[in-house]
């Protein structure tokens, strides 16, 4: 069983930065693909970034201003987003999975956190 808990969300001015964290509870953390997704009101949950042994992947919407990292010893995953934009406003979810789909696919992930709200003001 795996449990994920996100933290670090909040209200940020446009142009600011935010660092989201995800705490992984379970075994074999290093074997999991770890991803971040977000969902804005009225929209589908969309891929943001992911990291695994196979590499790192970013959505075009955050590429160049985001950094995903993981600490296998601490079993945590972080997502740093710089130059935040109002369109970044969403609930951000941490996900863990061992699926064979691409890192950007929700089908790859087996476990999801409860989410943390990110609100970017103009």
Short mmCIF file of C-alpha atoms in Angstrom, two decimals:
data_model
loop_
_atom_site.label_atom_id
_atom_site.label_comp_id
_atom_site.label_asym_id
_atom_site.label_seq_id
_atom_site.Cartn_x
_atom_site.Cartn_y
_atom_site.Cartn_z
CA UNK A 1 0.00 0.00 0.00
CA UNK A 2 1.19 3.46 -0.92
CA UNK A 3 0.05 6.78 0.43
CA UNK A 4 0.94 10.19 -0.94
CA UNK A 5 0.57 13.53 0.78
CA UNK A 6 1.12 16.80 -1.04
CA UNK A 7 2.05 20.07 0.57
CA UNK A 8 3.33 23.50 -0.35
CA UNK A 9 0.35 24.93 -2.15
CA UNK A 10 -1.02 28.36 -1.47
CA UNK A 11 -1.76 31.79 -2.86
CA UNK A 12 1.02 33.29 -4.93
CA UNK A 13 1.28 36.40 -7.05
CA UNK A 14 1.87 36.02 -10.75
CA UNK A 15 5.58 35.86 -11.44
CA UNK A 16 6.30 34.26 -8.11
CA UNK A 17 7.53 30.79 -7.32
CA UNK A 18 6.24 27.82 -5.44
CA UNK A 19 7.73 24.56 -4.31
CA UNK A 20 5.36 21.65 -3.94
CA UNK A 21 6.32 18.54 -2.04
CA UNK A 22 5.01 15.00 -1.99
CA UNK A 23 5.70 12.57 0.81
CA UNK A 24 5.62 8.89 -0.13
CA UNK A 25 4.66 6.29 2.46
CA UNK A 26 5.40 2.75 1.42
CA UNK A 27 8.12 0.45 0.22
CA UNK A 28 10.27 0.51 -2.89
CA UNK A 29 9.86 4.21 -3.55
CA UNK A 30 12.79 4.15 -5.95
CA UNK A 31 10.92 1.79 -8.25
CA UNK A 32 8.00 4.13 -8.83
CA UNK A 33 7.47 6.65 -11.53
CA UNK A 34 6.52 9.85 -9.75
CA UNK A 35 4.37 12.43 -11.42
CA UNK A 36 2.60 15.69 -10.85
CA UNK A 37 -0.77 16.46 -12.37
CA UNK A 38 -3.10 19.37 -11.94
CA UNK A 39 -6.78 20.00 -12.34
CA UNK A 40 -8.45 23.36 -12.68
CA UNK A 41 -12.18 23.85 -12.11
CA UNK A 42 -14.17 22.56 -15.05
CA UNK A 43 -11.13 21.02 -16.70
CA UNK A 44 -9.66 17.57 -16.94
CA UNK A 45 -6.70 16.54 -14.88
CA UNK A 46 -3.58 17.23 -16.89
CA UNK A 47 0.02 16.19 -16.75
CA UNK A 48 2.59 18.61 -15.36
CA UNK A 49 5.84 16.75 -14.77
CA UNK A 50 7.23 13.34 -13.94
CA UNK A 51 10.48 11.74 -12.89
CA UNK A 52 11.72 8.17 -12.90
CA UNK A 53 14.81 6.17 -13.68
CA UNK A 54 13.82 6.45 -17.33
CA UNK A 55 14.06 10.22 -17.31
CA UNK A 56 12.23 13.44 -16.67
CA UNK A 57 9.29 14.83 -18.56
CA UNK A 58 7.56 18.22 -18.43
CA UNK A 59 4.39 19.47 -19.96
CA UNK A 60 4.88 22.22 -22.50
CA UNK A 61 2.90 24.55 -20.27
CA UNK A 62 5.57 24.48 -17.56
CA UNK A 63 8.68 23.53 -19.49
CA UNK A 64 11.51 25.93 -18.87
CA UNK A 65 10.18 27.25 -15.60
CA UNK A 66 9.67 24.07 -13.60
CA UNK A 67 11.94 21.55 -11.97
CA UNK A 68 10.92 18.17 -10.67
CA UNK A 69 13.22 16.31 -8.31
CA UNK A 70 13.16 13.34 -6.01
CA UNK A 71 15.04 12.22 -2.95
CA UNK A 72 14.98 8.45 -2.78
CA UNK A 73 16.41 8.42 0.73
CA UNK A 74 13.70 10.68 2.08
CA UNK A 75 11.06 9.29 -0.28
CA UNK A 76 9.93 12.70 -1.39
CA UNK A 77 9.22 14.36 -4.70
CA UNK A 78 9.29 18.08 -5.27
CA UNK A 79 8.02 20.35 -7.97
CA UNK A 80 9.42 23.84 -8.26
CA UNK A 81 7.46 26.20 -10.47
CA UNK A 82 8.83 29.62 -11.26
CA UNK A 83 7.21 32.55 -12.98
CA UNK A 84 3.78 31.38 -11.98
CA UNK A 85 0.89 32.39 -14.16
CA UNK A 86 -2.82 32.66 -13.38
CA UNK A 87 -3.39 29.67 -15.64
CA UNK A 88 -1.30 27.61 -13.24
CA UNK A 89 -4.13 27.86 -10.74
CA UNK A 90 -5.31 24.35 -10.00
CA UNK A 91 -5.26 21.54 -7.51
CA UNK A 92 -1.94 19.78 -7.88
CA UNK A 93 -1.79 16.04 -7.37
CA UNK A 94 1.15 13.81 -6.73
CA UNK A 95 1.02 10.38 -8.33
CA UNK A 96 3.03 7.18 -8.08
CA UNK A 97 2.93 4.28 -10.45
CA UNK A 98 4.62 1.35 -12.11
CA UNK A 99 2.56 1.25 -15.28
CA UNK A 100 3.97 0.81 -18.74
CA UNK A 101 2.27 3.82 -20.26
CA UNK A 102 4.18 7.02 -20.89
CA UNK A 103 5.07 9.19 -17.93
CA UNK A 104 2.56 11.80 -19.01
CA UNK A 105 -0.33 9.34 -19.00
CA UNK A 106 -2.59 9.02 -15.99
CA UNK A 107 -2.79 5.31 -16.76
CA UNK A 108 0.81 4.94 -15.64
CA UNK A 109 -0.03 5.79 -12.06
CA UNK A 110 -1.56 3.60 -9.40
CA UNK A 111 -1.70 5.94 -6.43
CA UNK A 112 -2.77 9.54 -6.03
CA UNK A 113 -2.56 12.08 -3.27
CA UNK A 114 -5.41 14.26 -2.13
CA UNK A 115 -4.01 17.32 -3.82
CA UNK A 116 -2.82 20.74 -2.79
CA UNK A 117 -4.39 23.97 -4.00
CA UNK A 118 -2.28 26.44 -5.94
CA UNK A 119 -3.81 29.82 -6.65
CA UNK A 120 -1.97 32.41 -8.70
CA UNK A 121 -3.31 35.92 -8.51
CA UNK A 122 -2.94 38.57 -11.19
#
